[in-house]
Coordinates of N, CA and C in Angstrom, one line a residue:
X117 N 115.9 46.5 40.0 CA 116.4 47.5 39.2 C 115.3 48.5 38.9
X118 N 115.4 49.7 38.9 CA 114.3 50.7 38.6 C 114.0 50.5 37.1
X119 N 112.8 50.8 36.8 CA 112.3 50.8 35.6 C 112.9 51.9 34.7
X120 N 113.2 52.9 35.2 CA 113.8 54.1 34.5 C 115.2 53.6 33.9
X121 N 116.0 52.9 34.8 CA 117.2 52.3 34.3 C 117.0 51.2 33.3
X122 N 116.0 50.4 33.4 CA 115.8 49.5 32.3 C 115.4 50.0 31.0
X123 N 114.7 51.2 31.1 CA 114.3 51.9 29.7 C 115.5 52.3 29.0
X124 N 116.5 52.6 29.8 CA 117.8 53.0 29.2 C 118.3 51.8 28.2
X125 N 118.0 50.5 28.5 CA 118.4 49.5 27.7 C 118.1 49.6 26.3
X126 N 116.8 49.9 26.1 CA 116.4 50.0 24.7 C 116.9 51.4 24.1
X127 N 117.0 52.4 24.8 CA 117.4 53.7 24.4 C 119.0 53.6 23.9
X128 N 119.8 52.8 24.5 CA 121.2 52.9 24.3 C 121.5 51.7 23.4
X129 N 120.8 50.7 23.1 CA 121.0 49.5 22.4 C 121.0 49.9 21.0
X130 N 122.2 49.4 20.3 CA 122.4 49.9 18.8 C 121.4 48.9 17.9
X131 N 120.0 49.2 18.0 CA 119.1 48.4 17.3 C 118.5 49.3 16.3
X132 N 118.4 48.8 15.0 CA 117.7 49.7 14.0 C 116.6 48.9 13.5
X133 N 115.5 49.6 13.3 CA 114.3 49.0 12.8 C 113.4 48.4 14.0
X134 N 112.6 47.6 13.6 CA 111.7 46.8 14.5 C 112.5 45.7 15.2
X135 N 112.3 45.5 16.4 CA 113.1 44.4 17.1 C 112.6 43.0 16.5
X136 N 113.4 42.0 16.6 CA 113.0 40.6 16.1 C 112.0 40.0 17.2
X137 N 111.2 39.2 16.6 CA 110.1 38.6 17.5 C 110.7 37.0 17.6
X138 N 110.7 36.5 18.8 CA 111.2 35.1 18.8 C 110.2 34.1 18.0
X139 N 109.1 34.5 17.9 CA 108.0 33.6 17.2 C 108.5 33.3 15.8
X140 N 109.4 34.1 15.2 CA 109.8 33.8 13.9 C 110.9 32.7 14.0
X141 N 111.3 32.3 15.2 CA 112.3 31.4 15.2 C 111.8 30.1 15.8
X142 N 110.5 30.0 16.2 CA 110.0 28.9 16.9 C 108.7 28.6 16.2
X143 N 108.4 27.3 16.1 CA 107.1 26.9 15.5 C 106.1 27.3 16.3
X144 N 104.9 27.8 15.7 CA 103.7 28.3 16.4 C 103.2 27.3 17.5
X145 N 103.1 25.9 16.9 CA 102.6 24.8 17.7 C 103.4 24.8 18.9
X146 N 104.8 24.8 18.8 CA 105.6 24.6 20.0 C 105.5 25.6 21.1
X147 N 105.4 27.0 20.5 CA 105.3 28.1 21.4 C 104.0 27.9 22.1
X148 N 102.9 27.6 21.5 CA 101.6 27.5 22.0 C 101.6 26.3 23.2
X149 N 102.2 25.4 22.9 CA 102.4 24.1 23.8 C 103.1 24.5 25.0
X150 N 104.2 25.3 24.9 CA 105.0 25.7 26.0 C 104.3 26.9 26.9
X151 N 103.6 27.7 26.2 CA 102.7 28.7 26.9 C 101.7 27.9 27.7
X152 N 101.1 26.8 27.2 CA 100.2 25.9 27.9 C 100.8 25.3 29.2
X153 N 102.1 24.9 28.9 CA 102.9 24.3 30.1 C 103.1 25.4 31.2
X154 N 103.5 26.5 30.8 CA 103.7 27.5 31.9 C 102.3 27.9 32.5
X155 N 101.2 27.9 31.9 CA 100.0 28.2 32.5 C 99.5 27.2 33.4
X156 N 99.9 25.9 33.0 CA 99.5 24.7 33.9 C 100.3 24.8 35.1
X157 N 101.6 25.2 35.1 CA 102.5 25.1 36.3 C 102.5 26.5 37.2
X158 N 102.1 27.6 36.6 CA 102.4 28.8 37.2 C 100.9 29.6 37.2
X159 N 100.8 30.5 38.0 CA 99.5 31.2 38.0 C 99.5 32.4 36.8
X160 N 99.8 32.0 35.6 CA 100.0 32.9 34.5 C 98.8 32.7 33.6
X161 N 98.4 33.9 33.0 CA 97.3 33.8 31.9 C 98.1 33.7 30.6
X162 N 97.4 33.6 29.5 CA 98.3 33.3 28.2 C 99.1 34.3 27.9
X163 N 98.8 35.6 28.2 CA 99.6 36.9 28.0 C 100.9 36.7 28.7
X164 N 100.8 36.7 30.0 CA 102.0 36.6 30.8 C 102.9 35.5 30.5
X165 N 102.4 34.2 30.2 CA 103.1 33.1 29.9 C 103.8 33.3 28.5
X166 N 103.2 33.9 27.7 CA 103.8 34.3 26.4 C 105.0 35.2 26.4
X167 N 104.7 36.3 27.4 CA 105.8 37.2 27.7 C 107.2 36.5 28.2
X168 N 106.9 35.8 29.4 CA 107.8 35.1 29.9 C 108.6 34.0 29.1
X169 N 107.9 33.3 28.2 CA 108.5 32.4 27.3 C 109.2 33.2 26.2
X170 N 108.7 34.2 25.8 CA 109.4 35.0 24.5 C 110.8 35.6 25.1
X171 N 110.8 36.1 26.3 CA 112.1 36.6 26.8 C 113.0 35.4 27.1
X172 N 112.4 34.2 27.5 CA 113.4 33.1 27.6 C 113.9 32.6 26.3
X173 N 113.2 32.5 25.2 CA 113.8 32.2 23.9 C 114.7 33.3 23.5
X174 N 114.6 34.6 23.7 CA 115.5 35.7 23.3 C 116.8 35.5 24.0
X175 N 116.6 35.2 25.3 CA 117.9 34.9 26.1 C 118.6 33.7 25.5
X176 N 118.0 32.6 25.4 CA 118.6 31.4 24.8 C 119.2 31.5 23.4
X177 N 118.5 32.3 22.6 CA 118.9 32.3 21.2 C 120.2 33.4 21.2
X178 N 120.0 34.3 22.0 CA 121.4 35.2 22.1 C 122.5 34.5 22.8
X179 N 122.3 33.7 23.7 CA 123.4 32.9 24.3 C 124.0 32.0 23.2
X180 N 123.1 31.4 22.3 CA 123.5 30.5 21.3 C 124.3 31.4 20.2
X181 N 123.8 32.5 19.9 CA 124.5 33.3 18.9 C 125.9 33.7 19.4
X182 N 126.2 33.7 20.7 CA 127.4 34.1 21.1 C 128.2 33.0 21.8
X183 N 128.0 31.8 21.2 CA 128.6 30.6 21.7 C 130.2 30.8 21.6
X184 N 130.9 30.4 22.6 CA 132.4 30.4 22.6 C 132.9 31.7 23.2
X185 N 132.0 32.6 23.3 CA 132.4 34.1 23.8 C 132.6 34.1 25.4
X186 N 132.1 33.0 26.0 CA 132.2 33.0 27.6 C 131.7 34.4 28.1
X187 N 130.5 34.8 27.8 CA 130.0 36.1 28.3 C 129.4 36.0 29.6
X188 N 129.0 34.7 30.1 CA 128.4 34.7 31.5 C 127.0 35.3 31.5
X189 N 126.1 35.1 30.2 CA 124.9 35.7 30.3 C 124.0 35.1 31.3
X190 N 123.1 35.9 31.8 CA 122.2 35.5 33.0 C 120.8 36.2 32.7
X191 N 119.8 35.3 32.9 CA 118.4 35.8 32.8 C 117.9 36.4 34.1
X192 N 117.0 37.2 34.1 CA 116.3 37.6 35.3 C 115.5 36.4 35.9
X193 N 115.3 36.7 37.1 CA 114.6 35.4 37.9 C 113.2 35.1 37.2
X194 N 112.5 36.3 36.8 CA 111.2 36.1 36.2 C 111.1 35.2 35.0
X195 N 111.9 35.6 34.0 CA 111.8 35.0 32.8 C 112.7 33.7 32.7
X196 N 113.4 33.5 33.8 CA 114.2 32.3 33.9 C 113.3 31.1 33.9
X197 N 111.9 31.3 34.4 CA 111.0 30.3 34.5 C 110.6 30.0 33.0
X198 N 110.7 30.8 32.0 CA 110.4 30.6 30.7 C 111.7 29.8 30.2
X199 N 112.8 30.1 30.5 CA 113.9 29.4 30.0 C 113.8 27.9 30.4
X200 N 113.5 27.6 31.7 CA 113.4 26.3 32.1 C 112.2 25.6 31.5
X201 N 111.2 26.3 31.2 CA 110.1 25.6 30.4 C 110.7 25.2 29.0
X202 N 111.4 26.0 28.3 CA 112.1 25.6 27.1 C 113.0 24.4 27.1
X203 N 114.0 24.5 28.2 CA 115.0 23.3 28.2 C 114.3 22.0 28.8
X204 N 113.2 22.2 29.5 CA 112.7 20.9 30.1 C 111.9 20.1 28.9
X205 N 111.6 20.8 27.9 CA 110.9 20.2 26.7 C 112.2 19.7 25.8
X206 N 112.8 18.6 26.3 CA 114.1 18.2 25.9 C 114.3 18.0 24.4
X207 N 113.1 17.4 23.8 CA 113.2 17.0 22.3 C 113.3 18.3 21.5
X208 N 112.4 19.2 21.9 CA 112.4 20.5 21.3 C 113.6 21.3 21.5
X209 N 114.1 21.3 22.7 CA 115.3 22.0 23.1 C 116.5 21.4 22.3
X210 N 116.6 20.3 22.1 CA 117.7 19.6 21.4 C 117.7 20.1 19.9
X211 N 116.5 20.2 19.4 CA 116.4 20.7 17.9 C 116.7 22.1 18.0
X212 N 116.4 22.9 18.9 CA 116.7 24.3 19.0 C 118.3 24.6 19.1
X213 N 118.9 23.7 19.9 CA 120.4 23.8 19.9 C 120.9 23.2 18.6
X214 N 120.4 22.3 17.9 CA 120.9 21.8 16.6 C 120.8 23.0 15.6
X215 N 119.7 23.6 15.6 CA 119.4 24.7 14.5 C 120.2 25.9 14.8
X216 N 120.1 26.4 16.1 CA 120.8 27.7 16.4 C 122.0 27.7 17.0
X217 N 122.5 26.6 17.5 CA 123.8 26.4 18.2 C 124.7 25.4 17.6
X218 N 124.7 25.4 16.1 CA 125.5 24.4 15.6 C 125.6 23.0 16.1
X219 N 124.4 22.5 16.7 CA 124.4 21.3 17.2 C 124.9 21.1 18.5
X220 N 125.5 22.0 19.2 CA 126.1 22.0 20.5 C 125.0 22.2 21.5
X221 N 124.9 21.4 22.5 CA 123.9 21.6 23.6 C 124.3 22.7 24.5
X222 N 123.4 23.6 24.8 CA 123.8 24.7 25.7 C 123.3 24.2 27.1
X223 N 124.2 23.9 27.8 CA 124.0 23.2 29.2 C 123.4 24.2 30.2
X224 N 122.7 23.6 31.1 CA 122.2 24.4 32.3 C 123.1 24.1 33.6
X225 N 123.7 25.2 34.0 CA 124.8 24.8 35.1 C 124.4 26.0 36.2
X226 N 123.4 25.7 37.0 CA 123.0 26.5 38.1 C 123.9 26.6 39.3
X227 N 123.9 27.7 39.9 CA 124.7 27.9 41.1 C 123.7 28.2 42.2
X228 N 124.0 27.9 43.5 CA 123.2 28.2 44.6 C 123.1 29.7 44.9
X229 N 124.2 30.3 45.0 CA 124.2 31.6 45.4 C 124.0 32.7 44.3
X230 N 123.2 33.6 44.6 CA 122.8 34.6 43.7 C 124.1 35.6 43.5
X231 N 124.0 36.3 42.4 CA 125.1 37.3 42.3 C 124.4 38.6 41.9
X232 N 125.0 39.7 42.2 CA 124.5 41.0 42.0 C 125.8 41.7 41.3
X233 N 126.2 41.4 40.2 CA 127.4 41.9 39.6 C 127.1 42.6 38.3
X234 N 125.9 42.9 37.9 CA 125.5 43.6 36.7 C 125.4 42.7 35.4
X235 N 125.7 41.3 35.6 CA 125.6 40.4 34.5 C 124.2 40.3 33.9
X236 N 123.1 40.5 34.7 CA 121.8 40.5 34.1 C 121.5 41.6 33.2
X237 N 121.9 42.8 33.6 CA 121.7 44.0 32.7 C 122.7 44.0 31.6
X238 N 123.9 43.4 31.6 CA 124.7 43.3 30.5 C 124.1 42.3 29.4
X239 N 123.4 41.2 30.0 CA 122.8 40.3 29.1 C 121.5 41.1 28.5
X240 N 120.8 41.9 29.2 CA 119.8 42.6 28.6 C 120.1 43.5 27.4
X241 N 121.3 44.1 27.7 CA 121.8 45.0 26.6 C 122.3 44.2 25.4
X242 N 122.8 43.0 25.5 CA 123.2 42.2 24.4 C 122.0 41.7 23.7
X243 N 120.9 41.3 24.5 CA 119.7 40.8 23.8 C 119.1 41.9 22.9
X244 N 119.2 43.1 23.4 CA 118.7 44.2 22.6 C 119.5 44.5 21.5
X245 N 120.8 44.4 21.6 CA 121.8 44.6 20.6 C 121.8 43.7 19.5
X246 N 121.3 42.4 19.9 CA 121.2 41.4 18.9 C 119.8 41.5 18.1
X247 N 119.1 42.6 18.6 CA 117.8 42.8 17.8 C 116.6 42.2 18.3
X248 N 116.7 41.4 19.4 CA 115.5 40.9 20.0 C 114.6 41.9 20.8
X249 N 113.3 41.6 20.9 CA 112.5 42.6 21.5 C 112.7 42.3 23.0
X250 N 112.9 43.4 23.8 CA 113.2 43.4 25.2 C 111.9 43.7 25.9
X251 N 111.4 42.8 26.8 CA 110.2 43.1 27.6 C 110.7 43.5 29.0
X252 N 110.8 44.9 29.0 CA 111.4 45.5 30.2 C 110.9 45.2 31.6
X253 N 109.6 45.2 31.7 CA 109.1 44.9 33.0 C 109.5 43.6 33.6
X254 N 109.8 42.6 32.7 CA 110.2 41.2 33.1 C 111.8 41.3 33.5
X255 N 112.5 42.4 33.5 CA 113.8 42.5 33.9 C 114.0 43.3 35.3
X256 N 112.9 43.8 35.8 CA 112.8 44.6 37.1 C 113.6 43.9 38.3
X257 N 113.7 42.6 38.3 CA 114.4 42.0 39.4 C 115.8 41.7 39.0
X258 N 116.4 42.3 38.1 CA 117.8 42.0 37.6 C 118.8 42.1 38.7
X259 N 118.6 43.0 39.5 CA 119.8 43.2 40.4 C 120.0 41.9 41.4
X260 N 118.9 41.3 41.7 CA 118.9 40.2 42.7 C 119.2 38.9 41.9
X261 N 119.6 38.8 40.6 CA 119.5 37.6 39.9 C 121.0 37.1 39.6
X262 N 121.0 36.0 38.8 CA 122.0 35.5 38.2 C 122.9 34.4 38.9
X263 N 122.1 33.2 39.2 CA 122.8 32.3 39.8 C 123.5 31.3 39.0
X264 N 123.6 31.5 37.6 CA 124.3 30.7 36.8 C 125.7 30.9 36.8
X265 N 126.4 29.8 36.3 CA 127.7 29.8 36.3 C 128.5 31.0 35.4
X266 N 129.2 31.8 36.0 CA 129.6 33.0 35.4 C 130.8 32.7 34.4
X267 N 130.7 33.5 33.3 CA 132.0 33.3 32.3 C 131.9 32.0 31.6
X268 N 130.7 31.4 31.5 CA 130.6 30.1 30.7 C 129.6 30.3 29.7
X269 N 129.5 29.5 28.8 CA 128.6 29.4 27.6 C 127.2 28.7 28.0
X270 N 127.2 28.3 29.3 CA 126.0 27.6 29.7 C 125.0 28.5 30.3
X271 N 123.8 28.1 30.7 CA 122.7 28.8 31.3 C 122.8 28.4 32.7

């Protein structure tokens, strides 16, 4: 997806004021730990790891805020790595689900085939509309992504 098209996400999203930062929803020590895990497992410096993790949290918190709506939200391939870092830290992830998803576990239901149906960019619009900061360069691979179960509340 071209950067110009991505920039329209922030321009068209009905957000007023400063975007919300996921670090207000996550304990600093947990965020730092998960940044460290990303740096351990991927060739990221702390800045890139924090960006990927931040978009992962914005995605999951948006999905949780829209539980039951069956929107088929989908992350980009790049920050899906951050989503996986979050959900693999199962004790912390269970607490996130308890706090932000009314105790309901947000399941991970991957599919093998990738889809190119616009669901990733619809997700970007919803994240922005919900007021979360959108790191647009991390959405550039959006057209080739979306292997998650469509129309479900899962990731």
